[in-house]
Amino acid sequence: MVAKARCLCGQVTLEVGAHPILSTVCHCSSCQDAALIFERLPGAAPILDESDGVAYVLFPKNCVQCTSGRENLREYRLKESSPTRRAVAACCNTFMFLDFTKGHWITICRDRLEDRRVIESAPVQNRQSPMFILRLMAAWARMGFRNPKIEFLQGRLENV
């Protein structure tokens, strides 16, 4: 299965060559704080859903490539020491994904995915439930317990 995620203007494209690990909505304060920051950027799309959460689909990191617009991807961290970094397409201020740098998965914004069938095929899990953790661990085992790095971010987001 190949899934594509695009920014609003179409300059940044990610391709994922794997089935999703799971789909979830995160209501943690970090995701909510970042969403509010990104939603205030010029031309940015809404990020928070009706329950004030951020909808994500998780994929194995080793199956994700940036196929266009790499030069537009910028990282943002709420704190300099944070192990999570968020990627924004600076061309149109679109929040694309969250990278937990210590993890083996990439957390792509559900609204960025083009094919609804990919979203519908993802098992839905509550964040931090036992099944959520089990699915992450099973995906990690299939990856040989490796933690790949996302190397295609091109600097920091400047206009926040």
PDB file of C-alpha atoms in Angstrom:
ATOM      1  CA  MET A   1       0.000   0.000   0.000  1.00  0.00           C
ATOM      2  CA  VAL A   2       1.351   3.432  -0.881  1.00  0.00           C
ATOM      3  CA  ALA A   3      -0.162   6.384   0.935  1.00  0.00           C
ATOM      4  CA  LYS A   4       0.482   9.998   0.031  1.00  0.00           C
ATOM      5  CA  ALA A   5       0.323  13.009   2.296  1.00  0.00           C
ATOM      6  CA  ARG A   6       0.466  16.522   0.863  1.00  0.00           C
ATOM      7  CA  CYS A   7       0.604  20.055   2.165  1.00  0.00           C
ATOM      8  CA  LEU A   8      -2.221  22.453   1.281  1.00  0.00           C
ATOM      9  CA  CYS A   9      -0.457  23.955  -1.738  1.00  0.00           C
ATOM     10  CA  GLY A  10       0.841  20.586  -2.978  1.00  0.00           C
ATOM     11  CA  GLN A  11       4.547  21.418  -2.959  1.00  0.00           C
ATOM     12  CA  VAL A  12       5.416  18.931  -0.181  1.00  0.00           C
ATOM     13  CA  THR A  13       4.580  15.278  -0.711  1.00  0.00           C
ATOM     14  CA  LEU A  14       5.301  12.371   1.580  1.00  0.00           C
ATOM     15  CA  GLU A  15       4.932   8.783   0.423  1.00  0.00           C
ATOM     16  CA  VAL A  16       4.414   5.933   2.850  1.00  0.00           C
ATOM     17  CA  GLY A  17       4.979   2.405   1.604  1.00  0.00           C
ATOM     18  CA  ALA A  18       3.381   0.533   4.492  1.00  0.00           C
ATOM     19  CA  HIS A  19       0.080  -0.152   6.135  1.00  0.00           C
ATOM     20  CA  PRO A  20      -0.716   2.171   9.039  1.00  0.00           C
ATOM     21  CA  ILE A  21       0.094   1.020  12.551  1.00  0.00           C
ATOM     22  CA  LEU A  22      -2.932   2.769  14.003  1.00  0.00           C
ATOM     23  CA  SER A  23      -5.093   5.874  13.978  1.00  0.00           C
ATOM     24  CA  THR A  24      -5.664   8.019  17.050  1.00  0.00           C
ATOM     25  CA  VAL A  25      -6.650  11.465  18.265  1.00  0.00           C
ATOM     26  CA  CYS A  26      -4.249  13.065  20.718  1.00  0.00           C
ATOM     27  CA  HIS A  27      -5.545  15.451  23.381  1.00  0.00           C
ATOM     28  CA  CYS A  28      -2.272  16.034  25.231  1.00  0.00           C
ATOM     29  CA  SER A  29      -1.365  19.607  26.097  1.00  0.00           C
ATOM     30  CA  SER A  30       1.710  19.559  23.816  1.00  0.00           C
ATOM     31  CA  CYS A  31      -0.320  18.636  20.735  1.00  0.00           C
ATOM     32  CA  GLN A  32      -2.987  21.189  21.616  1.00  0.00           C
ATOM     33  CA  ASP A  33      -0.414  23.955  22.257  1.00  0.00           C
ATOM     34  CA  ALA A  34       1.415  23.256  18.990  1.00  0.00           C
ATOM     35  CA  ALA A  35      -1.858  23.129  17.054  1.00  0.00           C
ATOM     36  CA  LEU A  36      -2.871  26.548  18.369  1.00  0.00           C
ATOM     37  CA  ILE A  37       0.520  27.968  17.386  1.00  0.00           C
ATOM     38  CA  PHE A  38       0.360  26.495  13.872  1.00  0.00           C
ATOM     39  CA  GLU A  39      -3.269  27.479  13.300  1.00  0.00           C
ATOM     40  CA  ARG A  40      -2.258  31.142  13.770  1.00  0.00           C
ATOM     41  CA  LEU A  41       0.276  31.012  10.925  1.00  0.00           C
ATOM     42  CA  PRO A  42      -0.818  32.829   7.744  1.00  0.00           C
ATOM     43  CA  GLY A  43      -2.939  30.583   5.518  1.00  0.00           C
ATOM     44  CA  ALA A  44      -2.742  27.605   7.885  1.00  0.00           C
ATOM     45  CA  ALA A  45      -5.521  25.035   8.001  1.00  0.00           C
ATOM     46  CA  PRO A  46      -7.331  24.136  11.227  1.00  0.00           C
ATOM     47  CA  ILE A  47      -5.615  21.340  13.118  1.00  0.00           C
ATOM     48  CA  LEU A  48      -7.709  20.731  16.234  1.00  0.00           C
ATOM     49  CA  ASP A  49     -10.840  18.668  15.667  1.00  0.00           C
ATOM     50  CA  GLU A  50     -14.233  19.223  17.301  1.00  0.00           C
ATOM     51  CA  SER A  51     -12.993  17.538  20.512  1.00  0.00           C
ATOM     52  CA  ASP A  52      -9.866  19.776  20.650  1.00  0.00           C
ATOM     53  CA  GLY A  53      -7.648  16.868  19.662  1.00  0.00           C
ATOM     54  CA  VAL A  54      -5.222  16.318  16.806  1.00  0.00           C
ATOM     55  CA  ALA A  55      -6.077  13.382  14.525  1.00  0.00           C
ATOM     56  CA  TYR A  56      -3.077  11.282  13.483  1.00  0.00           C
ATOM     57  CA  VAL A  57      -2.252   8.098  11.616  1.00  0.00           C
ATOM     58  CA  LEU A  58       0.956   6.340  12.686  1.00  0.00           C
ATOM     59  CA  PHE A  59       3.265   4.605  10.216  1.00  0.00           C
ATOM     60  CA  PRO A  60       6.678   2.902  10.506  1.00  0.00           C
ATOM     61  CA  LYS A  61       9.378   5.562  10.049  1.00  0.00           C
ATOM     62  CA  ASN A  62      11.455   3.421   7.733  1.00  0.00           C
ATOM     63  CA  CYS A  63       8.639   3.410   5.165  1.00  0.00           C
ATOM     64  CA  VAL A  64       8.261   7.204   4.789  1.00  0.00           C
ATOM     65  CA  GLN A  65       9.976   9.334   2.151  1.00  0.00           C
ATOM     66  CA  CYS A  66       9.660  12.954   1.167  1.00  0.00           C
ATOM     67  CA  THR A  67       9.212  12.771  -2.614  1.00  0.00           C
ATOM     68  CA  SER A  68       8.809  16.493  -3.265  1.00  0.00           C
ATOM     69  CA  GLY A  69       9.247  19.776  -1.443  1.00  0.00           C
ATOM     70  CA  ARG A  70      11.938  18.664   1.007  1.00  0.00           C
ATOM     71  CA  GLU A  71      13.353  22.214   0.907  1.00  0.00           C
ATOM     72  CA  ASN A  72      10.078  23.483   2.419  1.00  0.00           C
ATOM     73  CA  LEU A  73       9.926  21.208   5.471  1.00  0.00           C
ATOM     74  CA  ARG A  74      10.822  22.886   8.759  1.00  0.00           C
ATOM     75  CA  GLU A  75      10.954  21.519  12.277  1.00  0.00           C
ATOM     76  CA  TYR A  76       9.406  23.084  15.342  1.00  0.00           C
ATOM     77  CA  ARG A  77       9.901  22.025  18.969  1.00  0.00           C
ATOM     78  CA  LEU A  78       7.861  23.382  21.854  1.00  0.00           C
ATOM     79  CA  LYS A  79      11.022  23.199  23.984  1.00  0.00           C
ATOM     80  CA  GLU A  80      14.573  22.932  22.710  1.00  0.00           C
ATOM     81  CA  SER A  81      15.098  19.723  24.711  1.00  0.00           C
ATOM     82  CA  SER A  82      11.873  18.071  23.531  1.00  0.00           C
ATOM     83  CA  PRO A  83      12.178  14.606  21.947  1.00  0.00           C
ATOM     84  CA  THR A  84       9.235  15.492  19.713  1.00  0.00           C
ATOM     85  CA  ARG A  85       9.572  17.711  16.719  1.00  0.00           C
ATOM     86  CA  ARG A  86       6.767  18.778  14.471  1.00  0.00           C
ATOM     87  CA  ALA A  87       7.162  19.293  10.738  1.00  0.00           C
ATOM     88  CA  VAL A  88       5.521  22.193   8.943  1.00  0.00           C
ATOM     89  CA  ALA A  89       5.536  22.834   5.203  1.00  0.00           C
ATOM     90  CA  ALA A  90       6.786  26.440   5.216  1.00  0.00           C
ATOM     91  CA  CYS A  91       5.488  27.030   1.679  1.00  0.00           C
ATOM     92  CA  CYS A  92       1.884  27.162   2.966  1.00  0.00           C
ATOM     93  CA  ASN A  93       2.234  26.719   6.777  1.00  0.00           C
ATOM     94  CA  THR A  94       0.740  23.230   6.747  1.00  0.00           C
ATOM     95  CA  PHE A  95       1.380  21.030   9.787  1.00  0.00           C
ATOM     96  CA  MET A  96       2.462  17.697   8.288  1.00  0.00           C
ATOM     97  CA  PHE A  97       3.654  15.308  10.980  1.00  0.00           C
ATOM     98  CA  LEU A  98       5.092  14.751  14.425  1.00  0.00           C
ATOM     99  CA  ASP A  99       8.377  12.896  14.823  1.00  0.00           C
ATOM    100  CA  PHE A 100       9.050  11.336  18.217  1.00  0.00           C
ATOM    101  CA  THR A 101      12.800  11.192  17.676  1.00  0.00           C
ATOM    102  CA  LYS A 102      13.288   8.286  20.093  1.00  0.00           C
ATOM    103  CA  GLY A 103      10.565   6.207  18.454  1.00  0.00           C
ATOM    104  CA  HIS A 104      10.197   4.014  15.404  1.00  0.00           C
ATOM    105  CA  TRP A 105       6.997   5.563  14.067  1.00  0.00           C
ATOM    106  CA  ILE A 106       5.999   8.783  12.331  1.00  0.00           C
ATOM    107  CA  THR A 107       2.737  10.452  13.313  1.00  0.00           C
ATOM    108  CA  ILE A 108       1.190  11.965  10.174  1.00  0.00           C
ATOM    109  CA  CYS A 109      -1.705  14.402  10.426  1.00  0.00           C
ATOM    110  CA  ARG A 110      -4.792  12.539   9.276  1.00  0.00           C
ATOM    111  CA  ASP A 111      -5.993  15.512   7.222  1.00  0.00           C
ATOM    112  CA  ARG A 112      -2.823  15.441   5.124  1.00  0.00           C
ATOM    113  CA  LEU A 113      -3.456  11.910   3.837  1.00  0.00           C
ATOM    114  CA  GLU A 114      -5.074  11.823   0.404  1.00  0.00           C
ATOM    115  CA  ASP A 115      -6.609   8.351   0.360  1.00  0.00           C
ATOM    116  CA  ARG A 116      -9.443   7.877   2.852  1.00  0.00           C
ATOM    117  CA  ARG A 117      -9.075   4.095   2.442  1.00  0.00           C
ATOM    118  CA  VAL A 118      -5.680   4.308   4.137  1.00  0.00           C
ATOM    119  CA  ILE A 119      -7.239   6.098   7.092  1.00  0.00           C
ATOM    120  CA  GLU A 120     -10.137   3.655   7.257  1.00  0.00           C
ATOM    121  CA  SER A 121      -7.742   0.679   7.171  1.00  0.00           C
ATOM    122  CA  ALA A 122      -5.887   1.901  10.268  1.00  0.00           C
ATOM    123  CA  PRO A 123      -6.922   0.288  13.555  1.00  0.00           C
ATOM    124  CA  VAL A 124      -8.381   2.993  15.804  1.00  0.00           C
ATOM    125  CA  GLN A 125      -6.828   3.120  19.260  1.00  0.00           C
ATOM    126  CA  ASN A 126      -7.095   5.381  22.252  1.00  0.00           C
ATOM    127  CA  ARG A 127      -3.759   7.001  22.974  1.00  0.00           C
ATOM    128  CA  GLN A 128      -1.830   5.217  25.734  1.00  0.00           C
ATOM    129  CA  SER A 129      -4.262   2.293  25.957  1.00  0.00           C
ATOM    130  CA  PRO A 130      -2.712  -1.176  26.335  1.00  0.00           C
ATOM    131  CA  MET A 131      -3.665  -1.989  22.711  1.00  0.00           C
ATOM    132  CA  PHE A 132      -2.008   1.265  21.534  1.00  0.00           C
ATOM    133  CA  ILE A 133       1.260   0.189  23.186  1.00  0.00           C
ATOM    134  CA  LEU A 134       0.908  -3.397  21.891  1.00  0.00           C
ATOM    135  CA  ARG A 135       0.449  -2.201  18.294  1.00  0.00           C
ATOM    136  CA  LEU A 136       3.501   0.073  18.576  1.00  0.00           C
ATOM    137  CA  MET A 137       5.587  -2.776  19.997  1.00  0.00           C
ATOM    138  CA  ALA A 138       4.440  -5.211  17.272  1.00  0.00           C
ATOM    139  CA  ALA A 139       5.361  -2.679  14.567  1.00  0.00           C
ATOM    140  CA  TRP A 140       8.753  -2.157  16.209  1.00  0.00           C
ATOM    141  CA  ALA A 141       9.390  -5.917  16.251  1.00  0.00           C
ATOM    142  CA  ARG A 142       8.560  -6.097  12.517  1.00  0.00           C
ATOM    143  CA  MET A 143      11.211  -3.393  12.006  1.00  0.00           C
ATOM    144  CA  GLY A 144      13.861  -5.448  13.807  1.00  0.00           C
ATOM    145  CA  PHE A 145      13.706  -3.131  16.852  1.00  0.00           C
ATOM    146  CA  ARG A 146      15.389  -0.324  14.904  1.00  0.00           C
ATOM    147  CA  ASN A 147      14.675   3.391  15.398  1.00  0.00           C
ATOM    148  CA  PRO A 148      15.210   5.040  12.001  1.00  0.00           C
ATOM    149  CA  LYS A 149      15.791   8.770  11.760  1.00  0.00           C
ATOM    150  CA  ILE A 150      13.778  11.245   9.716  1.00  0.00           C
ATOM    151  CA  GLU A 151      16.465  13.088   7.783  1.00  0.00           C
ATOM    152  CA  PHE A 152      14.433  15.246   5.407  1.00  0.00           C
ATOM    153  CA  LEU A 153      13.653  18.252   7.603  1.00  0.00           C
ATOM    154  CA  GLN A 154      15.446  21.362   6.370  1.00  0.00           C
ATOM    155  CA  GLY A 155      15.971  23.594   9.386  1.00  0.00           C
ATOM    156  CA  ARG A 156      13.723  25.309  11.886  1.00  0.00           C
ATOM    157  CA  LEU A 157      10.407  27.046  11.398  1.00  0.00           C
ATOM    158  CA  GLU A 158      11.230  30.751  11.584  1.00  0.00           C
ATOM    159  CA  ASN A 159       7.877  32.544  11.616  1.00  0.00           C
ATOM    160  CA  VAL A 160       6.323  31.346  14.893  1.00  0.00           C
TER     161      VAL A 160
END
